Coordinates of C-alpha atoms and ligand atoms in Angstrom, one line a residue:
X1 CA -20.9 129.6 90.3
X2 CA -20.8 132.8 89.0
X3 CA -18.0 134.0 87.4
X4 CA -16.7 136.5 84.6
X5 CA -13.9 136.4 82.1
X6 CA -13.1 139.8 80.7
X7 CA -10.1 141.5 78.5
X8 CA -7.1 142.0 80.6
X9 CA -7.8 145.8 81.8
X10 CA -5.7 147.5 84.1
X11 CA -5.4 147.3 88.0
X12 CA -6.5 150.6 88.3
X13 CA -9.5 150.3 87.0
X14 CA -10.5 148.4 90.5
X15 CA -8.6 150.8 92.5
X16 CA -10.6 153.3 91.2
X17 CA -13.7 151.4 92.2
X18 CA -11.7 150.8 96.2
X19 CA -11.6 154.9 96.1
X20 CA -15.2 155.0 95.8
X21 CA -15.5 153.9 98.9
X22 CA -18.7 151.3 98.0
X23 CA -18.7 147.9 97.4
X24 CA -15.1 147.5 97.0
X25 CA -13.4 147.7 100.2
X26 CA -9.3 146.5 99.2
X27 CA -7.0 144.5 96.7
X28 CA -4.4 141.8 98.2
X29 CA -1.9 141.0 96.2
X30 CA -0.4 137.5 96.5
X31 CA 3.1 136.8 97.9
X32 CA 3.3 133.8 95.9
X33 CA 1.4 133.3 92.5
X34 CA -1.4 135.1 90.3
X35 CA -4.6 135.3 91.7
X36 CA -5.2 138.4 93.5
X37 CA -8.1 139.1 96.0
X38 CA -10.9 141.4 96.0
X39 CA -12.7 142.6 99.4
X40 CA -16.2 143.4 99.0
X41 CA -19.1 144.4 100.8
X42 CA -22.1 144.1 99.9
X43 CA -25.8 143.8 101.4
X44 CA -24.3 143.3 104.7
X45 CA -22.2 140.1 103.0
X46 CA -18.5 140.4 103.2
X47 CA -16.5 138.1 101.2
X48 CA -13.9 137.7 98.7
X49 CA -13.6 137.8 94.8
X50 CA -10.5 136.2 92.9
X51 CA -9.0 138.1 90.0
X52 CA -6.9 135.2 88.5
X53 CA -4.7 136.9 85.7
X54 CA -3.7 135.5 82.5
X55 CA -2.2 136.7 78.9
X56 CA -5.3 137.0 77.5
X57 CA -8.2 137.4 79.7
X58 CA -8.8 138.1 83.1
X59 CA -11.4 135.9 85.6
X60 CA -13.2 137.3 88.2
X61 CA -15.3 134.7 90.1
X62 CA -16.0 134.5 94.3
X63 CA -13.2 132.7 97.0
X64 CA -14.4 129.4 98.3
X65 CA -13.8 130.4 102.1
X66 CA -15.5 133.4 101.9
X67 CA -18.3 133.2 99.6
X68 CA -22.2 134.4 100.5
X69 CA -24.4 131.1 100.5
X70 CA -26.8 133.5 98.0
X71 CA -25.7 133.6 94.8
X72 CA -27.6 136.1 93.6
X73 CA -25.4 138.3 95.4
X74 CA -22.3 137.6 94.0
X75 CA -23.8 137.4 90.5
X76 CA -24.9 141.2 91.6
X77 CA -21.8 142.3 92.4
X78 CA -20.1 140.9 89.7
X79 CA -22.4 142.6 87.6
X80 CA -21.7 145.4 89.1
X81 CA -18.1 145.3 89.0
X82 CA -18.4 144.5 85.1
X83 CA -20.4 147.7 84.9
X84 CA -18.4 150.2 86.9
X85 CA -14.7 149.3 85.9
X86 CA -16.3 149.2 82.1
X87 CA -14.7 145.8 81.5
X88 CA -14.7 143.7 78.1
X89 CA -16.4 140.6 78.8
X90 CA -15.5 137.6 76.9
X91 CA -18.4 135.4 78.7
X92 CA -19.7 134.7 82.0
X93 CA -22.5 132.8 83.5
X94 CA -24.4 135.7 84.9
X95 CA -27.6 135.2 83.4
X96 CA -27.9 131.3 83.8
X97 CA -30.5 130.4 86.2
X98 CA -30.1 129.1 89.9
X99 CA -30.0 125.8 90.9
X100 CA -32.6 124.5 93.6
X101 CA -30.4 123.4 95.8
X102 CA -28.6 126.7 96.2
X103 CA -31.9 128.6 97.7
X104 CA -32.1 129.2 101.6
X105 CA -34.1 126.6 103.5
X106 CA -36.0 127.5 106.5
X107 CA -35.5 124.0 107.9
X108 CA -31.6 124.1 107.5
X109 CA -29.9 125.6 110.1
X110 CA -26.3 126.5 110.1
X111 CA -23.8 125.9 112.8
X112 CA -23.5 129.2 114.1
X113 CA -27.2 129.5 115.0
X114 CA -26.6 126.9 117.8
X115 CA -24.2 129.6 119.3
X116 CA -25.9 130.7 122.4
X117 CA -29.0 129.3 121.5
X118 CA -31.7 129.0 124.5
X119 CA -35.1 126.3 123.8
X120 CA -36.4 128.1 126.8
X121 CA -40.0 125.8 127.3
X122 CA -39.6 123.6 123.9
X123 CA -39.3 120.2 123.8
X124 CA -35.9 119.1 122.0
X125 CA -34.8 115.7 120.5
X126 CA -31.8 114.9 118.9
X127 CA -31.3 112.3 116.2
X128 CA -27.2 112.1 115.0
X129 CA -26.6 110.6 111.5
X130 CA -30.9 109.8 110.4
X131 CA -29.8 108.5 107.2
X132 CA -33.0 108.1 105.1
X133 CA -34.5 110.3 108.0
X134 CA -37.3 107.7 108.0
X135 CA -36.9 107.4 111.7
X136 CA -37.0 111.2 112.6
X137 CA -39.9 112.1 109.9
X138 CA -42.2 109.5 111.7
X139 CA -41.0 110.8 115.5
X140 CA -41.9 114.2 114.0
X141 CA -45.2 113.5 112.9
X142 CA -46.3 111.7 116.0
X143 CA -44.7 114.1 118.2
X144 CA -46.0 117.8 116.9
X145 CA -44.9 119.0 119.9
X146 CA -41.5 118.2 120.3
X147 CA -38.6 120.0 118.0
X148 CA -36.4 117.3 116.2
X149 CA -32.7 118.1 115.5
X150 CA -31.3 116.1 112.9
X151 CA -27.7 116.1 112.2
X152 CA -25.9 114.6 109.3
X153 CA -22.4 114.9 107.5
X154 CA -23.6 112.9 103.9
X155 CA -25.1 115.9 102.0
X156 CA -27.7 114.1 99.8
X157 CA -29.2 112.4 103.2
X158 CA -30.1 116.3 104.2
X159 CA -31.2 117.4 101.0
X160 CA -33.5 113.8 101.0
X161 CA -34.7 115.0 104.9
X162 CA -35.4 118.9 103.1
X163 CA -37.5 117.6 100.5
X164 CA -39.3 115.1 103.0
X165 CA -40.1 117.8 105.5
X166 CA -41.9 119.6 102.6
X167 CA -44.0 116.9 101.3
X168 CA -45.1 115.8 104.5
X169 CA -45.7 119.9 105.6
X170 CA -43.5 119.7 109.1
X171 CA -42.7 122.4 110.9
X172 CA -40.7 120.7 114.2
X173 CA -37.7 119.6 112.5
X174 CA -34.1 121.5 111.9
X175 CA -31.6 119.9 109.9
X176 CA -27.8 120.2 110.4
X177 CA -24.9 119.7 108.5
X178 CA -22.0 119.0 110.3
X179 CA -20.4 116.9 112.7
X180 CA -22.7 115.3 115.5
X181 CA -19.7 115.7 118.2
X182 CA -19.2 119.0 117.8
X183 CA -22.4 119.8 117.2
X184 CA -23.1 118.3 121.0
X185 CA -20.7 120.7 122.3
X186 CA -23.1 123.6 121.5
X187 CA -25.9 122.8 122.7
X188 CA -27.2 123.9 126.1
X189 CA -27.0 121.7 129.3
X190 CA -29.9 120.2 130.4
X191 CA -32.0 120.7 127.3
X192 CA -32.9 118.0 125.4
X193 CA -35.5 115.3 126.2
X194 CA -33.7 112.5 124.1
X195 CA -30.8 111.7 121.5
X196 CA -31.2 109.1 119.3
X197 CA -28.2 107.2 117.6
X198 CA -29.5 104.6 115.5
X199 CA -26.8 102.7 113.3
X200 CA -23.8 104.4 113.9
X201 CA -20.5 103.4 111.6
X202 CA -18.7 100.7 113.5
X203 CA -14.9 102.5 111.9
X204 CA -14.1 99.0 113.7
X205 CA -10.7 100.0 111.9
X206 CA -10.3 103.8 112.8
X207 CA -12.0 103.7 116.1
X208 CA -11.2 107.6 116.7
X209 CA -14.1 108.2 114.0
X210 CA -16.3 106.3 116.3
X211 CA -19.5 108.8 117.5
X212 CA -19.3 107.0 120.7
X213 CA -16.7 108.2 123.1
X214 CA -16.1 109.1 126.4
X215 CA -15.9 112.3 125.9
X216 CA -19.1 112.3 123.4
X217 CA -21.1 110.6 126.3
X218 CA -20.0 113.4 128.7
X219 CA -21.3 115.8 126.5
X220 CA -24.5 114.2 126.0
X221 CA -25.0 113.4 129.7
X222 CA -24.6 117.3 130.3
X223 CA -27.1 118.2 127.2
X224 CA -29.9 115.6 128.4
X225 CA -32.1 117.0 131.2
X226 CA -32.7 115.1 134.0
X227 CA -34.5 111.6 133.0
X228 CA -33.6 112.2 129.6
X229 CA -32.4 109.1 127.0
X230 CA -29.7 108.6 124.8
X231 CA -30.6 105.5 122.6
X232 CA -27.9 103.9 120.8
X233 CA -29.1 100.8 118.2
X234 CA -26.5 98.7 116.8
X235 CA -26.7 95.7 114.9
X236 CA -22.4 95.5 115.3
X237 CA -21.3 92.9 118.1
X238 CA -17.8 94.7 118.5
X239 CA -19.7 98.6 118.7
X240 CA -22.1 97.1 121.0
X241 CA -19.1 95.4 123.1
X242 CA -17.1 98.8 122.9
X243 CA -20.0 100.7 123.6
X244 CA -21.4 98.6 127.0
X245 CA -17.7 99.8 128.0
X246 CA -18.1 103.6 127.3
X247 CA -21.7 103.5 128.6
X248 CA -20.5 102.1 132.1
X249 CA -17.8 104.7 133.1
X250 CA -20.3 108.0 134.0
X251 CA -21.3 108.7 137.0
X252 CA -24.7 110.1 137.6
X253 CA -26.8 107.6 135.1
X254 CA -27.8 104.6 134.4
X255 CA -28.5 102.5 131.5
X256 CA -30.2 99.1 130.1
X257 CA -29.8 96.9 127.2
X258 CA -32.0 94.9 125.5
X259 CA -31.5 92.7 122.3
X260 CA -33.5 92.7 119.3
X261 CA -36.4 95.2 120.9
X262 CA -38.8 96.0 118.2
X263 CA -39.5 100.0 117.4
X264 CA -42.8 101.5 115.8
X265 CA -40.9 102.6 113.1
X266 CA -37.9 100.8 111.5
X267 CA -35.1 102.5 109.8
X268 CA -33.7 101.4 106.0
X269 CA -30.4 100.0 108.1
X270 CA -32.3 98.0 110.5
X271 CA -34.9 96.7 107.6
X272 CA -31.1 95.4 106.2
X273 CA -30.1 93.7 109.4
X274 CA -33.3 92.3 110.7
X275 CA -33.9 90.7 106.9
X276 CA -29.9 89.3 107.7
X277 CA -31.2 87.6 110.9
X278 CA -28.6 90.0 112.7
X279 CA -29.7 90.6 116.5
X280 CA -30.0 94.2 116.9
X281 CA -29.1 95.4 120.5
X282 CA -30.3 99.1 122.0
X283 CA -28.7 100.6 125.0
X284 CA -30.1 103.1 126.3
X285 CA -28.5 105.8 129.0
X286 CA -30.8 107.5 131.2
X287 CA -29.5 110.6 132.4
X288 CA -30.2 111.7 136.7
X289 CA -29.0 114.4 137.8
X290 CA -29.5 118.1 136.2
X291 CA -25.6 119.2 134.9
X292 CA -23.9 122.6 135.2
X293 CA -24.3 125.3 132.6
X294 CA -21.5 125.0 129.8
X295 CA -20.3 128.4 128.4
X296 CA -18.7 128.2 125.5
X297 CA -18.9 131.4 123.9
X298 CA -15.4 133.1 123.2
X299 CA -15.1 136.6 121.2
X300 CA -12.0 135.4 119.3
X301 CA -10.4 138.8 119.5
X302 CA -7.0 139.5 119.6
X303 CA -5.0 141.7 121.9
X304 CA -1.7 142.1 120.2
X305 CA -0.5 144.8 118.1
X306 CA 0.6 143.1 114.2
X307 CA 2.8 143.6 112.0
X308 CA 4.0 141.9 108.6
X309 CA 7.4 140.3 110.2
X310 CA 5.2 138.5 112.7
X311 CA 2.9 137.2 110.0
X312 CA 6.1 136.1 107.8
X313 CA 7.6 134.3 110.9
X314 CA 4.4 132.1 111.1
X315 CA 5.3 128.3 111.2
X316 CA 4.9 127.0 107.1
X317 CA 3.9 123.5 108.6
X318 CA 1.0 122.4 110.5
X319 CA 0.6 122.0 114.0
X320 CA -0.9 119.0 115.0
X321 CA -2.2 118.4 118.7
X322 CA -4.5 116.1 120.0
X323 CA -7.4 117.7 119.5
X324 CA -7.0 120.8 117.4
X325 CA -4.8 121.8 114.4
X326 CA -3.7 125.0 112.9
X327 CA -2.2 125.4 109.4
X328 CA -1.3 129.0 107.9
X329 CA -1.8 129.1 103.8
X330 CA -1.0 131.7 100.9
X331 CA -0.3 135.6 102.3
X332 CA -1.2 138.3 100.4
X333 CA -0.6 142.1 101.0
X334 CA -2.8 145.1 100.5
X335 CA -1.7 147.1 97.2
X336 CA -1.9 150.4 99.6
X337 CA 0.4 148.7 101.7
X338 CA -1.7 149.0 104.5
X339 CA -1.7 145.2 106.1
X340 CA -2.2 142.2 104.1
X341 CA -4.3 138.8 104.6
X342 CA -2.8 135.6 105.2
X343 CA -5.4 132.2 104.6
X344 CA -5.6 129.9 107.8
X345 CA -7.0 126.3 108.5
X346 CA -7.8 125.2 112.5
X347 CA -9.9 123.8 114.8
X348 CA -11.0 120.2 114.4
X349 CA -10.1 117.1 112.4
X350 CA -13.3 116.1 111.4
X351 CA -14.9 119.8 110.9
X352 CA -11.9 122.5 110.1
X353 CA -12.5 125.8 110.1
X354 CA -11.3 127.7 106.9
X355 CA -10.8 131.4 107.8
X356 CA -8.6 134.9 106.7
X357 CA -6.9 136.7 109.3
X358 CA -6.9 140.0 107.9
X359 CA -4.1 142.8 109.6
X360 CA -4.3 146.4 108.9
X361 CA -2.5 149.4 109.9
X362 CA -0.2 147.6 112.6
X363 CA -3.2 148.0 115.0
X364 CA -5.7 145.8 113.9
X365 CA -6.2 142.0 113.7
X366 CA -9.2 140.1 113.0
X367 CA -11.0 136.6 111.1
X368 CA -12.8 137.2 107.8
X369 CA -15.5 136.9 107.1
X370 CA -16.7 136.5 110.3
X371 CA -15.3 134.6 113.6
X372 CA -15.3 131.0 114.0
X373 CA -17.7 129.0 115.6
X374 CA -17.2 128.8 119.3
X375 CA -16.5 124.8 119.5
X376 CA -13.6 123.7 122.3
X377 CA -11.3 122.9 119.5
X378 CA -11.4 126.6 117.5
X379 CA -11.2 128.4 121.0
X380 CA -7.9 126.0 121.4
X381 CA -6.8 126.9 118.0
X382 CA -7.3 130.6 118.7
X383 CA -5.6 130.4 121.4
X384 CA -2.7 129.0 120.2
X385 CA -2.9 131.3 116.9
X386 CA -3.0 134.6 119.2
X387 CA 0.5 133.3 121.1
X388 CA 2.2 131.9 117.7
X389 CA 1.6 136.1 117.2
X390 CA 2.4 136.9 120.0
X391 CA 6.3 136.8 120.0
Ligands
SAM1 C1 -25.4 103.3 108.6 S1 -25.7 104.6 108.5 C2 -27.2 104.9 109.6 C3 -28.6 105.5 109.2 C4 -29.7 105.6 110.0 N1 -29.4 106.1 111.7 C5 -30.6 104.8 109.6 O1 -30.8 103.8 111.0 O2 -30.7 103.9 108.4 C6 -25.0 105.9 109.8 C7 -25.0 107.4 109.0 O3 -24.9 108.3 110.2 C8 -23.8 109.5 109.8 N2 -22.8 109.6 110.5 C9 -21.3 109.3 110.5 N3 -20.7 110.0 111.2 C10 -21.5 111.2 111.9 C11 -21.1 112.0 112.6 N4 -20.0 112.4 112.9 N5 -21.8 113.1 112.5 C12 -23.3 113.1 112.2 N6 -23.8 112.4 111.0 C13 -22.9 111.2 110.9 C14 -23.7 109.1 108.2 O4 -23.3 110.1 107.2 C15 -24.8 107.8 107.9 O5 -25.9 108.8 107.2

């Protein structure tokens, strides 16, 4: 990540930049520890820089929670600060070339892109945990009029699929690096023709990590169009029996079970299990009715007055509920005493949100650098944070 190491400089060098009211907005001093934060707004990006002071040098770099995806933005800002605050640089990596993996790819979607999405008349299918991507690529090549969304938690698989999309000149795949259980919550009702889940991890010892569950299946039924299908393939006897039970609970659906059904394309895992002579089960669930619309969009706004005492009284221990958690971290005060910042993590256990809460002038309180993604666990956590601050 881009950084500069400079000879120690006076706080006033940064305060002068803030006074100019251009790209440096505030300086925040930690209640404990030595790393200050500098709020930046530059070319439409809001983020924080860390200022780490030591005896012989000061390091300035982007903070992990808020840093923009585009590393060039961080480099430009660091160069501007070095020049305008007249810093003496000991060393920096600002002139090193960008790694290709950092470049934005138009086929990679962020979870935020799915908020309030409308696929209008598009035919859409989803593959959960695509692994090597062999099945997804095959389907996309053979169904050019369907948009295939692939969701994976394993980042190297994401990169591999993005390369394959380009090599095969495909235009009908979106790739999302997120937990499928949360993505599903955000998709519109009745929007998918197919959901493929091939060889999910059986998680026999940690069943709460399984993709298939009652709540997942209910969401799947909601997002499937009438006659839409969810296709689960597994080589695990245990997972098969478990899924059979889960699949038999919902109403308004039918399902069928097949043993050792051949597909036109064999995934990497399937090839391995076949070679070992294992049985492969296919469970296909068919949605039968139209589902109601779901409105998850919350504004994540706070309707409360806020002051430093309320922030200082927040619990230091994590709050853990069945379907969400909240943990407050480091606290900072603005150098001009107009408010402060508190680090906080919350939401689902699988994909926690890491944000800052900024309070200013006793009246405004908001998430930084932007509001959380509108998943049900984030909305529940937000409500609980508001209650904690509204005492
Ligand atoms: C056993 S592999 C199967 C891969 C591929 N479907 C195949 O048949 O070769 C399971 C895949 O699911 C992914 N996975 C596990 N849990 C997931 C989740 N909650 N959301 C998205 N992907 C997940 C894993 O990273 C892994 O790549």
